[in-house]
Amino acid sequence: MSGQVAAVFGLAGAMLAGCLQTAQAREVVPFQNGVAPGSVVISVSQRKLYLVNGDGTAIRYPVAVGRPGKQWFGTKPIDGKYVAPAWSPPAEVKRDNPRLPNLIAGGSPHNPMGAAAMTLAGGEYAIHGTNRPSSVGTYASYGCIRMYNQDVVDLYARVDVGTQVYMTH
């Protein structure tokens, strides 16, 4: 019985630690940018994503952004939302990493899309989770925005298809 109790407390402790990590990862901060409430603003130089609340604040999330030469700037709407999406490497990624399979199933620990993804119009980029949480906060991708899985799930619940995403320096 004491082993079961320890296992339950161990699981509860792990869940609590995950919650504490989540609280530290995202936070509400003052934000004035002039974009509509509900918009997403990504600062490449800060490696932060802001979800604009409309009351002079935003929820700030740490993210990984495109490596130098792989970054993009401008505005694109979210055109799709997916939970545990499958992933096919784009041609450029496949060219650089020919050993990658043509498709990695959703939910696979090898799938770089993580827990959820929001695709951006044009089909090249997405805001998604990651199977490499240590990459968050860095210049790591081919232009996609990587988030901690718990943060992408949080953002996913807060935005809709059509939400404007602004990529800034």
PDB file of N, CA and C in Angstrom, residues 18-87:
ATOM      1  N   GLY A  18       4.869  20.154 -13.517  1.00  0.00           N
ATOM      2  CA  GLY A  18       4.484  20.570 -14.866  1.00  0.00           C
ATOM      3  C   GLY A  18       3.672  21.849 -14.842  1.00  0.00           C
ATOM      4  N   CYS A  19       2.793  21.970 -13.869  1.00  0.00           N
ATOM      5  CA  CYS A  19       1.988  23.191 -13.739  1.00  0.00           C
ATOM      6  C   CYS A  19       2.875  24.378 -13.385  1.00  0.00           C
ATOM      7  N   LEU A  20       3.826  24.163 -12.486  1.00  0.00           N
ATOM      8  CA  LEU A  20       4.716  25.250 -12.102  1.00  0.00           C
ATOM      9  C   LEU A  20       5.571  25.672 -13.283  1.00  0.00           C
ATOM     10  N   GLN A  21       6.050  24.688 -14.065  1.00  0.00           N
ATOM     11  CA  GLN A  21       6.843  25.026 -15.243  1.00  0.00           C
ATOM     12  C   GLN A  21       5.992  25.839 -16.208  1.00  0.00           C
ATOM     13  N   THR A  22       4.727  25.458 -16.383  1.00  0.00           N
ATOM     14  CA  THR A  22       3.834  26.163 -17.280  1.00  0.00           C
ATOM     15  C   THR A  22       3.651  27.599 -16.804  1.00  0.00           C
ATOM     16  N   ALA A  23       3.453  27.799 -15.511  1.00  0.00           N
ATOM     17  CA  ALA A  23       3.246  29.141 -14.982  1.00  0.00           C
ATOM     18  C   ALA A  23       4.466  30.010 -15.247  1.00  0.00           C
ATOM     19  N   GLN A  24       5.649  29.435 -15.167  1.00  0.00           N
ATOM     20  CA  GLN A  24       6.864  30.200 -15.418  1.00  0.00           C
ATOM     21  C   GLN A  24       7.076  30.437 -16.908  1.00  0.00           C
ATOM     22  N   ALA A  25       6.580  29.541 -17.736  1.00  0.00           N
ATOM     23  CA  ALA A  25       6.806  29.639 -19.165  1.00  0.00           C
ATOM     24  C   ALA A  25       5.988  30.762 -19.795  1.00  0.00           C
ATOM     25  N   ARG A  26       4.755  30.924 -19.382  1.00  0.00           N
ATOM     26  CA  ARG A  26       3.921  31.981 -19.953  1.00  0.00           C
ATOM     27  C   ARG A  26       3.451  32.893 -18.828  1.00  0.00           C
ATOM     28  N   GLU A  27       3.238  34.159 -19.205  1.00  0.00           N
ATOM     29  CA  GLU A  27       2.812  35.124 -18.203  1.00  0.00           C
ATOM     30  C   GLU A  27       2.083  36.272 -18.882  1.00  0.00           C
ATOM     31  N   VAL A  28       1.250  36.962 -18.118  1.00  0.00           N
ATOM     32  CA  VAL A  28       0.558  38.146 -18.609  1.00  0.00           C
ATOM     33  C   VAL A  28       1.484  39.337 -18.375  1.00  0.00           C
ATOM     34  N   VAL A  29       1.695  40.110 -19.444  1.00  0.00           N
ATOM     35  CA  VAL A  29       2.610  41.253 -19.392  1.00  0.00           C
ATOM     36  C   VAL A  29       1.937  42.472 -20.018  1.00  0.00           C
ATOM     37  N   PRO A  30       2.376  43.693 -19.646  1.00  0.00           N
ATOM     38  CA  PRO A  30       1.873  44.890 -20.329  1.00  0.00           C
ATOM     39  C   PRO A  30       2.208  44.798 -21.818  1.00  0.00           C
ATOM     40  N   PHE A  31       1.278  45.230 -22.681  1.00  0.00           N
ATOM     41  CA  PHE A  31       1.533  45.140 -24.126  1.00  0.00           C
ATOM     42  C   PHE A  31       0.695  46.169 -24.853  1.00  0.00           C
ATOM     43  N   GLN A  32       1.359  47.057 -25.565  1.00  0.00           N
ATOM     44  CA  GLN A  32       0.700  48.064 -26.408  1.00  0.00           C
ATOM     45  C   GLN A  32       1.314  47.952 -27.797  1.00  0.00           C
ATOM     46  N   ASN A  33       0.529  47.530 -28.783  1.00  0.00           N
ATOM     47  CA  ASN A  33       1.070  47.388 -30.126  1.00  0.00           C
ATOM     48  C   ASN A  33       0.107  47.898 -31.188  1.00  0.00           C
ATOM     49  N   GLY A  34      -1.139  48.159 -30.836  1.00  0.00           N
ATOM     50  CA  GLY A  34      -2.091  48.676 -31.790  1.00  0.00           C
ATOM     51  C   GLY A  34      -2.769  47.624 -32.651  1.00  0.00           C
ATOM     52  N   VAL A  35      -2.528  46.347 -32.384  1.00  0.00           N
ATOM     53  CA  VAL A  35      -3.208  45.295 -33.147  1.00  0.00           C
ATOM     54  C   VAL A  35      -4.480  44.892 -32.408  1.00  0.00           C
ATOM     55  N   ALA A  36      -5.378  44.274 -33.127  1.00  0.00           N
ATOM     56  CA  ALA A  36      -6.674  43.902 -32.566  1.00  0.00           C
ATOM     57  C   ALA A  36      -6.543  42.868 -31.451  1.00  0.00           C
ATOM     58  N   PRO A  37      -7.408  42.946 -30.441  1.00  0.00           N
ATOM     59  CA  PRO A  37      -7.427  41.902 -29.408  1.00  0.00           C
ATOM     60  C   PRO A  37      -7.613  40.528 -30.056  1.00  0.00           C
ATOM     61  N   GLY A  38      -6.919  39.554 -29.519  1.00  0.00           N
ATOM     62  CA  GLY A  38      -6.980  38.201 -30.061  1.00  0.00           C
ATOM     63  C   GLY A  38      -5.902  37.926 -31.091  1.00  0.00           C
ATOM     64  N   SER A  39      -5.208  38.980 -31.559  1.00  0.00           N
ATOM     65  CA  SER A  39      -4.115  38.803 -32.522  1.00  0.00           C
ATOM     66  C   SER A  39      -2.902  38.183 -31.844  1.00  0.00           C
ATOM     67  N   VAL A  40      -2.067  37.568 -32.657  1.00  0.00           N
ATOM     68  CA  VAL A  40      -0.809  36.990 -32.200  1.00  0.00           C
ATOM     69  C   VAL A  40       0.326  37.823 -32.787  1.00  0.00           C
ATOM     70  N   VAL A  41       1.251  38.251 -31.946  1.00  0.00           N
ATOM     71  CA  VAL A  41       2.431  38.988 -32.391  1.00  0.00           C
ATOM     72  C   VAL A  41       3.650  38.180 -31.956  1.00  0.00           C
ATOM     73  N   ILE A  42       4.523  37.879 -32.921  1.00  0.00           N
ATOM     74  CA  ILE A  42       5.734  37.123 -32.619  1.00  0.00           C
ATOM     75  C   ILE A  42       6.928  38.036 -32.845  1.00  0.00           C
ATOM     76  N   SER A  43       7.746  38.206 -31.820  1.00  0.00           N
ATOM     77  CA  SER A  43       8.976  38.979 -31.912  1.00  0.00           C
ATOM     78  C   SER A  43      10.128  38.003 -32.112  1.00  0.00           C
ATOM     79  N   VAL A  44      10.709  38.031 -33.321  1.00  0.00           N
ATOM     80  CA  VAL A  44      11.816  37.123 -33.627  1.00  0.00           C
ATOM     81  C   VAL A  44      13.012  37.429 -32.729  1.00  0.00           C
ATOM     82  N   SER A  45      13.352  38.719 -32.567  1.00  0.00           N
ATOM     83  CA  SER A  45      14.531  39.066 -31.764  1.00  0.00           C
ATOM     84  C   SER A  45      14.369  38.686 -30.300  1.00  0.00           C
ATOM     85  N   GLN A  46      13.153  38.775 -29.777  1.00  0.00           N
ATOM     86  CA  GLN A  46      12.906  38.399 -28.380  1.00  0.00           C
ATOM     87  C   GLN A  46      12.666  36.906 -28.206  1.00  0.00           C
ATOM     88  N   ARG A  47      12.305  36.240 -29.320  1.00  0.00           N
ATOM     89  CA  ARG A  47      11.901  34.830 -29.280  1.00  0.00           C
ATOM     90  C   ARG A  47      10.731  34.659 -28.294  1.00  0.00           C
ATOM     91  N   LYS A  48       9.713  35.540 -28.509  1.00  0.00           N
ATOM     92  CA  LYS A  48       8.503  35.539 -27.696  1.00  0.00           C
ATOM     93  C   LYS A  48       7.290  35.654 -28.604  1.00  0.00           C
ATOM     94  N   LEU A  49       6.203  35.022 -28.197  1.00  0.00           N
ATOM     95  CA  LEU A  49       4.919  35.127 -28.864  1.00  0.00           C
ATOM     96  C   LEU A  49       3.978  35.805 -27.889  1.00  0.00           C
ATOM     97  N   TYR A  50       3.232  36.793 -28.382  1.00  0.00           N
ATOM     98  CA  TYR A  50       2.283  37.535 -27.563  1.00  0.00           C
ATOM     99  C   TYR A  50       0.876  37.310 -28.095  1.00  0.00           C
ATOM    100  N   LEU A  51      -0.036  36.893 -27.239  1.00  0.00           N
ATOM    101  CA  LEU A  51      -1.457  36.830 -27.571  1.00  0.00           C
ATOM    102  C   LEU A  51      -2.084  38.068 -26.941  1.00  0.00           C
ATOM    103  N   VAL A  52      -2.558  38.982 -27.783  1.00  0.00           N
ATOM    104  CA  VAL A  52      -3.028  40.298 -27.341  1.00  0.00           C
ATOM    105  C   VAL A  52      -4.393  40.165 -26.673  1.00  0.00           C
ATOM    106  N   ASN A  53      -4.482  40.648 -25.441  1.00  0.00           N
ATOM    107  CA  ASN A  53      -5.724  40.572 -24.670  1.00  0.00           C
ATOM    108  C   ASN A  53      -6.671  41.722 -24.953  1.00  0.00           C
ATOM    109  N   GLY A  54      -6.160  42.893 -25.311  1.00  0.00           N
ATOM    110  CA  GLY A  54      -7.027  44.031 -25.594  1.00  0.00           C
ATOM    111  C   GLY A  54      -7.243  44.962 -24.415  1.00  0.00           C
ATOM    112  N   ASP A  55      -6.649  44.651 -23.286  1.00  0.00           N
ATOM    113  CA  ASP A  55      -6.781  45.515 -22.106  1.00  0.00           C
ATOM    114  C   ASP A  55      -5.428  46.131 -21.738  1.00  0.00           C
ATOM    115  N   GLY A  56      -4.543  46.230 -22.733  1.00  0.00           N
ATOM    116  CA  GLY A  56      -3.195  46.743 -22.478  1.00  0.00           C
ATOM    117  C   GLY A  56      -2.241  45.651 -22.025  1.00  0.00           C
ATOM    118  N   THR A  57      -2.688  44.381 -22.107  1.00  0.00           N
ATOM    119  CA  THR A  57      -1.832  43.260 -21.723  1.00  0.00           C
ATOM    120  C   THR A  57      -1.832  42.212 -22.830  1.00  0.00           C
ATOM    121  N   ALA A  58      -0.925  41.284 -22.687  1.00  0.00           N
ATOM    122  CA  ALA A  58      -0.861  40.127 -23.582  1.00  0.00           C
ATOM    123  C   ALA A  58      -0.333  38.955 -22.778  1.00  0.00           C
ATOM    124  N   ILE A  59      -0.655  37.771 -23.242  1.00  0.00           N
ATOM    125  CA  ILE A  59      -0.031  36.571 -22.681  1.00  0.00           C
ATOM    126  C   ILE A  59       1.240  36.350 -23.483  1.00  0.00           C
ATOM    127  N   ARG A  60       2.357  36.282 -22.785  1.00  0.00           N
ATOM    128  CA  ARG A  60       3.656  36.117 -23.434  1.00  0.00           C
ATOM    129  C   ARG A  60       4.133  34.679 -23.251  1.00  0.00           C
ATOM    130  N   TYR A  61       4.525  34.070 -24.363  1.00  0.00           N
ATOM    131  CA  TYR A  61       5.029  32.699 -24.381  1.00  0.00           C
ATOM    132  C   TYR A  61       6.445  32.689 -24.960  1.00  0.00           C
ATOM    133  N   PRO A  62       7.355  31.907 -24.397  1.00  0.00           N
ATOM    134  CA  PRO A  62       8.655  31.740 -25.048  1.00  0.00           C
ATOM    135  C   PRO A  62       8.493  30.825 -26.260  1.00  0.00           C
ATOM    136  N   VAL A  63       9.242  31.105 -27.315  1.00  0.00           N
ATOM    137  CA  VAL A  63       9.167  30.300 -28.531  1.00  0.00           C
ATOM    138  C   VAL A  63      10.553  30.127 -29.141  1.00  0.00           C
ATOM    139  N   ALA A  64      10.660  29.152 -30.017  1.00  0.00           N
ATOM    140  CA  ALA A  64      11.808  29.047 -30.923  1.00  0.00           C
ATOM    141  C   ALA A  64      11.348  29.628 -32.248  1.00  0.00           C
ATOM    142  N   VAL A  65      12.248  30.308 -32.927  1.00  0.00           N
ATOM    143  CA  VAL A  65      11.931  30.939 -34.211  1.00  0.00           C
ATOM    144  C   VAL A  65      12.892  30.421 -35.272  1.00  0.00           C
ATOM    145  N   GLY A  66      12.724  30.910 -36.486  1.00  0.00           N
ATOM    146  CA  GLY A  66      13.575  30.490 -37.594  1.00  0.00           C
ATOM    147  C   GLY A  66      15.022  30.891 -37.408  1.00  0.00           C
ATOM    148  N   ARG A  67      15.887  30.013 -37.880  1.00  0.00           N
ATOM    149  CA  ARG A  67      17.319  30.319 -37.894  1.00  0.00           C
ATOM    150  C   ARG A  67      17.559  31.507 -38.837  1.00  0.00           C
ATOM    151  N   PRO A  68      18.682  32.209 -38.667  1.00  0.00           N
ATOM    152  CA  PRO A  68      19.003  33.274 -39.627  1.00  0.00           C
ATOM    153  C   PRO A  68      18.973  32.710 -41.056  1.00  0.00           C
ATOM    154  N   GLY A  69      18.352  33.447 -41.933  1.00  0.00           N
ATOM    155  CA  GLY A  69      18.184  33.006 -43.313  1.00  0.00           C
ATOM    156  C   GLY A  69      16.932  32.172 -43.534  1.00  0.00           C
ATOM    157  N   LYS A  70      16.289  31.737 -42.454  1.00  0.00           N
ATOM    158  CA  LYS A  70      15.056  30.933 -42.541  1.00  0.00           C
ATOM    159  C   LYS A  70      13.864  31.689 -41.966  1.00  0.00           C
ATOM    160  N   GLN A  71      14.077  32.926 -41.571  1.00  0.00           N
ATOM    161  CA  GLN A  71      13.025  33.709 -40.932  1.00  0.00           C
ATOM    162  C   GLN A  71      12.147  34.383 -41.979  1.00  0.00           C
ATOM    163  N   TRP A  72      10.938  34.710 -41.586  1.00  0.00           N
ATOM    164  CA  TRP A  72      10.020  35.462 -42.432  1.00  0.00           C
ATOM    165  C   TRP A  72       9.386  36.549 -41.573  1.00  0.00           C
ATOM    166  N   PHE A  73       8.896  37.581 -42.226  1.00  0.00           N
ATOM    167  CA  PHE A  73       8.258  38.683 -41.518  1.00  0.00           C
ATOM    168  C   PHE A  73       7.006  39.088 -42.278  1.00  0.00           C
ATOM    169  N   GLY A  74       6.024  39.547 -41.561  1.00  0.00           N
ATOM    170  CA  GLY A  74       4.781  39.959 -42.196  1.00  0.00           C
ATOM    171  C   GLY A  74       3.591  39.452 -41.412  1.00  0.00           C
ATOM    172  N   THR A  75       2.464  39.336 -42.108  1.00  0.00           N
ATOM    173  CA  THR A  75       1.201  38.957 -41.483  1.00  0.00           C
ATOM    174  C   THR A  75       0.593  37.789 -42.238  1.00  0.00           C
ATOM    175  N   LYS A  76       0.159  36.786 -41.490  1.00  0.00           N
ATOM    176  CA  LYS A  76      -0.534  35.631 -42.067  1.00  0.00           C
ATOM    177  C   LYS A  76      -1.625  35.215 -41.096  1.00  0.00           C
ATOM    178  N   PRO A  77      -2.791  34.850 -41.605  1.00  0.00           N
ATOM    179  CA  PRO A  77      -3.829  34.329 -40.702  1.00  0.00           C
ATOM    180  C   PRO A  77      -3.625  32.840 -40.426  1.00  0.00           C
ATOM    181  N   ILE A  78      -4.106  32.412 -39.275  1.00  0.00           N
ATOM    182  CA  ILE A  78      -4.161  30.976 -38.989  1.00  0.00           C
ATOM    183  C   ILE A  78      -5.210  30.383 -39.916  1.00  0.00           C
ATOM    184  N   ASP A  79      -4.840  29.326 -40.659  1.00  0.00           N
ATOM    185  CA  ASP A  79      -5.814  28.728 -41.583  1.00  0.00           C
ATOM    186  C   ASP A  79      -6.189  27.293 -41.227  1.00  0.00           C
ATOM    187  N   GLY A  80      -5.613  26.762 -40.148  1.00  0.00           N
ATOM    188  CA  GLY A  80      -5.985  25.420 -39.713  1.00  0.00           C
ATOM    189  C   GLY A  80      -5.499  25.163 -38.297  1.00  0.00           C
ATOM    190  N   LYS A  81      -6.222  24.302 -37.592  1.00  0.00           N
ATOM    191  CA  LYS A  81      -5.861  23.911 -36.223  1.00  0.00           C
ATOM    192  C   LYS A  81      -5.921  22.393 -36.139  1.00  0.00           C
ATOM    193  N   TYR A  82      -4.863  21.780 -35.569  1.00  0.00           N
ATOM    194  CA  TYR A  82      -4.751  20.326 -35.549  1.00  0.00           C
ATOM    195  C   TYR A  82      -4.183  19.853 -34.219  1.00  0.00           C
ATOM    196  N   VAL A  83      -4.786  18.816 -33.669  1.00  0.00           N
ATOM    197  CA  VAL A  83      -4.285  18.180 -32.452  1.00  0.00           C
ATOM    198  C   VAL A  83      -3.447  16.976 -32.875  1.00  0.00           C
ATOM    199  N   ALA A  84      -2.250  16.857 -32.305  1.00  0.00           N
ATOM    200  CA  ALA A  84      -1.325  15.752 -32.595  1.00  0.00           C
ATOM    201  C   ALA A  84      -1.240  15.482 -34.101  1.00  0.00           C
ATOM    202  N   PRO A  85      -0.854  16.506 -34.872  1.00  0.00           N
ATOM    203  CA  PRO A  85      -0.843  16.335 -36.326  1.00  0.00           C
ATOM    204  C   PRO A  85       0.297  15.434 -36.801  1.00  0.00           C
ATOM    205  N   ALA A  86       0.054  14.752 -37.903  1.00  0.00           N
ATOM    206  CA  ALA A  86       1.133  14.052 -38.603  1.00  0.00           C
ATOM    207  C   ALA A  86       2.020  15.126 -39.242  1.00  0.00           C
ATOM    208  N   TRP A  87       3.247  14.753 -39.627  1.00  0.00           N
ATOM    209  CA  TRP A  87       4.164  15.721 -40.217  1.00  0.00           C
ATOM    210  C   TRP A  87       4.883  15.111 -41.400  1.00  0.00           C
TER     211      TRP A  87
END
